[in-house]
Amino acid sequence: MFDPRSKRVLSNAMRVLVCALMLVEVRTQANAAAVMRAADIEASYVANSSSGHPFVGDDPVATRDWMVNEHTSSRSPSFGDRVRTLVRIPTSKQRSNSDVTEANFAQNLTFVVPVPYGIRYQAEKHRLTVNVDLSGDDNQTGILLKKTISGPSGRKLVIRQEAKSKGFIQHVDIIELEDGESKKTTVHGRVTLSPAAYAEANGDYAIVLTGHLVPPYFNDRIDHSDPTDDEPTDITTRTFKLYVDINAVWLISPQRGVILSKALHLSR
């Protein structure tokens, strides 16, 4: 038979053992919760960074028109300029803004570029890989912001000599961005993203480019090509290039207003 003192010692030992077991269980649960938080941290970040409204950047066309107007207003318009404004006929003259003061264009710009391809998700690693070329096609040296083609193509429909007379005339309007003098057009990066967050994005991706204008600020060029045997179409192409020092590259889900990553970078 145990004496009262021995009973108290045994009771205290049992309490210590029970407390130790409880602490082990608490630590185990905490570790499990930490693992779950680590797996869902990006989903939580996505939820917290969602505005609930579509993400809209600067309009490339409005930006171009504003810059051209700023350039034009900085000098006295010639008679030819006034005529072109009235009749709205594209000019073959190449314009630059070397005579515009830096203060005219001292502002930041943000453009949203849709991503049709170049996004790969590895569910087992919770990894989203971004490898997106924003140049558009082989004929462009910058990042394509907007390209509009109006008018029918005569390819396989008409011969070169009859293209113009039969109305196969096209106007191509291109607005592109160049990252200073680096000519970088490809976006790279890796994003840790939970399957839930990936599913929530639903394939809706875009790249956000933010930066400020740098000299020579812009270049506005008109090119014309007569119909050929390969392309029996009379084509006039206007290419407007913005020179921007890009300081931020994001991956977003634009329709939901969600920022998925701010850690992307540009390369050649």
Short mmCIF file of C-alpha atoms in Angstrom, two decimals:
data_model
loop_
_atom_site.label_atom_id
_atom_site.label_comp_id
_atom_site.label_asym_id
_atom_site.label_seq_id
_atom_site.Cartn_x
_atom_site.Cartn_y
_atom_site.Cartn_z
CA MET A 1 0.00 0.00 0.00
CA PHE A 2 1.27 3.43 -0.99
CA ASP A 3 1.59 6.14 1.59
CA PRO A 4 -0.08 9.53 0.86
CA ARG A 5 3.24 11.07 -0.15
CA SER A 6 3.85 8.38 -2.78
CA LYS A 7 0.33 8.87 -4.13
CA ARG A 8 0.91 12.60 -4.52
CA VAL A 9 4.21 11.98 -6.37
CA LEU A 10 2.52 9.48 -8.72
CA SER A 11 -0.41 11.85 -9.31
CA ASN A 12 1.95 14.72 -10.13
CA ALA A 13 3.90 12.48 -12.52
CA MET A 14 0.71 11.46 -14.29
CA ARG A 15 -0.32 15.11 -14.67
CA VAL A 16 3.08 15.96 -16.12
CA LEU A 17 2.80 13.07 -18.59
CA VAL A 18 -0.70 14.12 -19.67
CA CYS A 19 0.45 17.72 -20.15
CA ALA A 20 3.43 16.55 -22.20
CA LEU A 21 1.16 14.44 -24.42
CA MET A 22 -1.19 17.39 -24.87
CA LEU A 23 1.71 19.65 -25.88
CA VAL A 24 2.89 17.09 -28.44
CA GLU A 25 -0.62 16.94 -29.91
CA VAL A 26 -0.86 20.74 -30.00
CA ARG A 27 2.52 20.98 -31.75
CA THR A 28 1.46 18.32 -34.26
CA GLN A 29 -1.75 20.19 -35.02
CA ALA A 30 0.17 23.47 -35.30
CA ASN A 31 2.66 21.93 -37.70
CA ALA A 32 -0.16 20.53 -39.80
CA ALA A 33 -1.85 23.92 -39.82
CA ALA A 34 1.43 25.55 -40.83
CA VAL A 35 1.77 23.13 -43.74
CA MET A 36 -1.78 23.93 -44.83
CA ARG A 37 -1.08 27.68 -44.54
CA ALA A 38 2.07 27.28 -46.63
CA ALA A 39 0.14 25.42 -49.30
CA ASP A 40 -2.65 28.01 -49.32
CA ILE A 41 -0.58 31.15 -48.78
CA GLU A 42 -0.81 32.15 -52.42
CA ALA A 43 -4.56 31.54 -52.45
CA SER A 44 -4.89 33.79 -49.43
CA TYR A 45 -2.70 36.42 -51.11
CA VAL A 46 -4.80 36.23 -54.25
CA ALA A 47 -8.00 36.63 -52.26
CA ASN A 48 -6.62 39.60 -50.35
CA SER A 49 -5.30 41.26 -53.51
CA SER A 50 -8.60 40.96 -55.37
CA SER A 51 -10.41 44.22 -56.01
CA GLY A 52 -13.49 42.49 -57.37
CA HIS A 53 -13.39 44.79 -60.42
CA PRO A 54 -11.71 44.31 -63.81
CA PHE A 55 -8.13 45.60 -63.95
CA VAL A 56 -7.92 48.34 -66.61
CA GLY A 57 -4.71 50.05 -67.70
CA ASP A 58 -4.02 53.02 -69.97
CA ASP A 59 -5.65 52.90 -73.39
CA PRO A 60 -2.87 52.63 -76.03
CA VAL A 61 -4.88 54.55 -78.63
CA ALA A 62 -5.76 57.38 -76.23
CA THR A 63 -2.13 57.52 -75.08
CA ARG A 64 -0.90 57.77 -78.66
CA ASP A 65 -3.39 60.48 -79.56
CA TRP A 66 -2.49 62.48 -76.44
CA MET A 67 1.23 62.29 -77.16
CA VAL A 68 0.81 63.26 -80.80
CA ASN A 69 -1.41 66.18 -79.78
CA GLU A 70 1.12 67.29 -77.16
CA HIS A 71 3.84 67.14 -79.78
CA THR A 72 1.77 69.03 -82.33
CA SER A 73 0.73 71.75 -79.88
CA SER A 74 4.35 72.37 -78.92
CA ARG A 75 5.06 73.86 -82.34
CA SER A 76 3.13 76.06 -84.73
CA PRO A 77 1.19 73.88 -87.16
CA SER A 78 2.13 74.16 -90.80
CA PHE A 79 -0.41 74.49 -93.60
CA GLY A 80 0.16 70.81 -94.45
CA ASP A 81 -0.51 69.79 -90.83
CA ARG A 82 -3.81 71.70 -90.83
CA VAL A 83 -4.86 70.07 -94.11
CA ARG A 84 -4.00 66.57 -92.83
CA THR A 85 -6.00 67.25 -89.66
CA LEU A 86 -9.04 68.27 -91.68
CA VAL A 87 -9.02 65.42 -94.19
CA ARG A 88 -7.58 62.80 -91.79
CA ILE A 89 -5.18 61.31 -94.35
CA PRO A 90 -2.15 59.44 -92.92
CA THR A 91 1.15 61.15 -93.68
CA SER A 92 4.27 59.36 -94.85
CA LYS A 93 6.35 61.79 -92.80
CA GLN A 94 8.09 60.21 -89.81
CA ARG A 95 7.55 62.24 -86.64
CA SER A 96 9.54 62.33 -83.47
CA ASN A 97 9.28 64.57 -80.45
CA SER A 98 12.80 65.90 -80.17
CA ASP A 99 11.40 69.41 -79.81
CA VAL A 100 9.10 68.51 -76.93
CA THR A 101 10.26 69.30 -73.40
CA GLU A 102 10.66 66.45 -70.94
CA ALA A 103 8.01 67.96 -68.70
CA ASN A 104 5.32 67.22 -71.31
CA PHE A 105 5.74 63.46 -70.85
CA ALA A 106 6.88 63.18 -67.23
CA GLN A 107 4.34 60.61 -66.09
CA ASN A 108 3.92 56.92 -65.42
CA LEU A 109 2.01 54.62 -67.75
CA THR A 110 0.41 51.23 -67.11
CA PHE A 111 -0.59 48.84 -69.88
CA VAL A 112 -2.44 45.53 -69.64
CA VAL A 113 -1.37 43.00 -72.28
CA PRO A 114 -3.51 39.83 -72.68
CA VAL A 115 -1.67 36.49 -72.48
CA PRO A 116 -3.02 33.95 -75.00
CA TYR A 117 -0.30 31.35 -74.36
CA GLY A 118 2.93 30.73 -72.41
CA ILE A 119 1.36 29.88 -69.02
CA ARG A 120 2.01 26.38 -67.60
CA TYR A 121 0.78 25.04 -64.26
CA GLN A 122 2.25 22.04 -62.36
CA ALA A 123 -0.38 21.00 -59.85
CA GLU A 124 1.89 18.63 -57.88
CA LYS A 125 4.39 21.44 -57.27
CA HIS A 126 1.82 24.25 -56.99
CA ARG A 127 3.94 26.11 -59.56
CA LEU A 128 2.80 28.42 -62.34
CA THR A 129 5.53 29.05 -64.95
CA VAL A 130 5.36 32.16 -67.12
CA ASN A 131 7.21 32.26 -70.46
CA VAL A 132 5.39 34.76 -72.66
CA ASP A 133 6.63 36.54 -75.78
CA LEU A 134 4.83 39.88 -76.10
CA SER A 135 6.32 40.93 -79.44
CA GLY A 136 3.32 39.72 -81.44
CA ASP A 137 5.12 38.57 -84.61
CA ASP A 138 8.52 38.43 -86.29
CA ASN A 139 8.18 41.85 -87.91
CA GLN A 140 7.94 43.78 -84.64
CA THR A 141 10.84 44.78 -82.41
CA GLY A 142 8.80 45.94 -79.41
CA ILE A 143 6.00 44.76 -77.15
CA LEU A 144 2.71 44.74 -79.03
CA LEU A 145 0.05 46.79 -77.22
CA LYS A 146 -2.55 46.95 -79.97
CA LYS A 147 -2.87 45.91 -83.62
CA THR A 148 -5.89 46.69 -85.78
CA ILE A 149 -6.35 45.67 -89.42
CA SER A 150 -9.15 47.21 -91.46
CA GLY A 151 -9.98 46.27 -95.02
CA PRO A 152 -9.99 42.94 -96.92
CA SER A 153 -6.96 40.96 -98.02
CA GLY A 154 -6.75 39.97 -101.67
CA ARG A 155 -4.67 36.87 -101.08
CA LYS A 156 -5.99 33.97 -103.22
CA LEU A 157 -8.85 36.23 -104.35
CA VAL A 158 -7.34 38.55 -106.92
CA ILE A 159 -4.19 39.12 -108.97
CA ARG A 160 -1.70 41.87 -108.14
CA GLN A 161 -2.68 44.14 -111.04
CA GLU A 162 -6.36 44.20 -110.05
CA ALA A 163 -6.03 44.36 -106.24
CA LYS A 164 -6.40 48.11 -105.78
CA SER A 165 -9.11 48.60 -108.40
CA LYS A 166 -11.22 45.86 -106.81
CA GLY A 167 -10.94 47.39 -103.34
CA PHE A 168 -8.38 45.11 -101.69
CA ILE A 169 -6.92 47.92 -99.60
CA GLN A 170 -5.86 47.52 -95.97
CA HIS A 171 -4.86 49.89 -93.19
CA VAL A 172 -2.79 48.35 -90.39
CA ASP A 173 -2.56 50.28 -87.11
CA ILE A 174 0.16 49.09 -84.70
CA ILE A 175 1.00 50.48 -81.26
CA GLU A 176 4.02 48.96 -79.55
CA LEU A 177 6.20 49.61 -76.54
CA GLU A 178 9.97 49.40 -76.26
CA ASP A 179 11.73 48.98 -72.93
CA GLY A 180 14.19 51.87 -73.27
CA GLU A 181 17.04 50.61 -75.44
CA SER A 182 17.03 47.02 -74.15
CA LYS A 183 14.47 45.69 -76.67
CA LYS A 184 13.27 43.09 -74.15
CA THR A 185 9.96 41.50 -75.12
CA THR A 186 9.72 38.17 -73.24
CA VAL A 187 8.26 37.83 -69.73
CA HIS A 188 9.64 35.13 -67.43
CA GLY A 189 8.82 34.07 -63.89
CA ARG A 190 7.58 31.38 -61.51
CA VAL A 191 4.62 31.74 -59.18
CA THR A 192 3.63 29.51 -56.26
CA LEU A 193 -0.10 29.07 -56.64
CA SER A 194 -2.48 26.66 -54.93
CA PRO A 195 -4.79 24.53 -57.11
CA ALA A 196 -7.76 26.47 -55.74
CA ALA A 197 -6.26 29.81 -56.76
CA TYR A 198 -5.30 28.41 -60.16
CA ALA A 199 -8.83 27.13 -60.73
CA GLU A 200 -10.25 30.48 -59.62
CA ALA A 201 -8.22 32.34 -62.25
CA ASN A 202 -9.96 30.14 -64.86
CA GLY A 203 -7.35 30.75 -67.56
CA ASP A 204 -7.84 34.52 -67.45
CA TYR A 205 -4.31 36.00 -67.49
CA ALA A 206 -2.65 39.24 -68.53
CA ILE A 207 0.69 40.97 -68.06
CA VAL A 208 0.78 44.43 -66.50
CA LEU A 209 3.67 46.70 -67.54
CA THR A 210 4.30 49.89 -65.58
CA GLY A 211 6.96 52.49 -66.28
CA HIS A 212 7.75 56.06 -67.26
CA LEU A 213 8.46 57.60 -70.64
CA VAL A 214 12.08 58.14 -71.65
CA PRO A 215 13.64 59.97 -74.63
CA PRO A 216 12.94 59.92 -77.51
CA TYR A 217 9.49 59.22 -76.00
CA PHE A 218 7.83 58.05 -79.24
CA ASN A 219 8.20 57.40 -82.93
CA ASP A 220 5.32 57.59 -85.41
CA ARG A 221 5.91 56.02 -88.83
CA ILE A 222 3.78 55.39 -91.92
CA ASP A 223 4.80 52.68 -94.42
CA HIS A 224 3.13 51.72 -97.66
CA SER A 225 3.48 48.56 -99.73
CA ASP A 226 2.03 48.06 -103.19
CA PRO A 227 0.32 44.78 -104.09
CA THR A 228 2.62 41.85 -104.85
CA ASP A 229 2.10 38.38 -106.26
CA ASP A 230 2.36 36.89 -102.75
CA GLU A 231 0.17 39.57 -101.12
CA PRO A 232 -2.12 41.16 -103.72
CA THR A 233 -3.26 43.89 -101.34
CA ASP A 234 -2.49 47.61 -101.14
CA ILE A 235 -1.31 47.99 -97.52
CA THR A 236 -0.66 51.14 -95.49
CA THR A 237 0.85 50.51 -92.05
CA ARG A 238 1.09 53.02 -89.23
CA THR A 239 3.51 52.00 -86.45
CA PHE A 240 3.55 54.07 -83.27
CA LYS A 241 6.29 53.12 -80.80
CA LEU A 242 6.44 54.24 -77.16
CA TYR A 243 9.78 54.31 -75.34
CA VAL A 244 9.23 53.39 -71.70
CA ASP A 245 11.57 52.48 -68.86
CA ILE A 246 9.63 49.54 -67.38
CA ASN A 247 9.96 49.21 -63.60
CA ALA A 248 7.24 46.65 -62.78
CA VAL A 249 5.96 43.48 -64.47
CA TRP A 250 2.94 41.74 -62.91
CA LEU A 251 0.82 38.71 -63.70
CA ILE A 252 -2.87 39.34 -63.10
CA SER A 253 -6.30 37.86 -63.67
CA PRO A 254 -7.74 41.02 -65.24
CA GLN A 255 -11.48 40.32 -65.24
CA ARG A 256 -11.41 39.51 -61.51
CA GLY A 257 -8.93 42.24 -60.63
CA VAL A 258 -6.54 39.75 -58.98
CA ILE A 259 -2.76 40.23 -58.80
CA LEU A 260 -1.16 36.79 -59.05
CA SER A 261 2.50 37.85 -58.96
CA LYS A 262 4.63 41.00 -58.81
CA ALA A 263 7.91 39.11 -59.32
CA LEU A 264 8.10 38.72 -63.09
CA HIS A 265 10.92 40.10 -65.26
CA LEU A 266 11.63 40.96 -68.90
CA SER A 267 14.32 39.43 -71.05
CA ARG A 268 15.24 39.23 -74.72
#
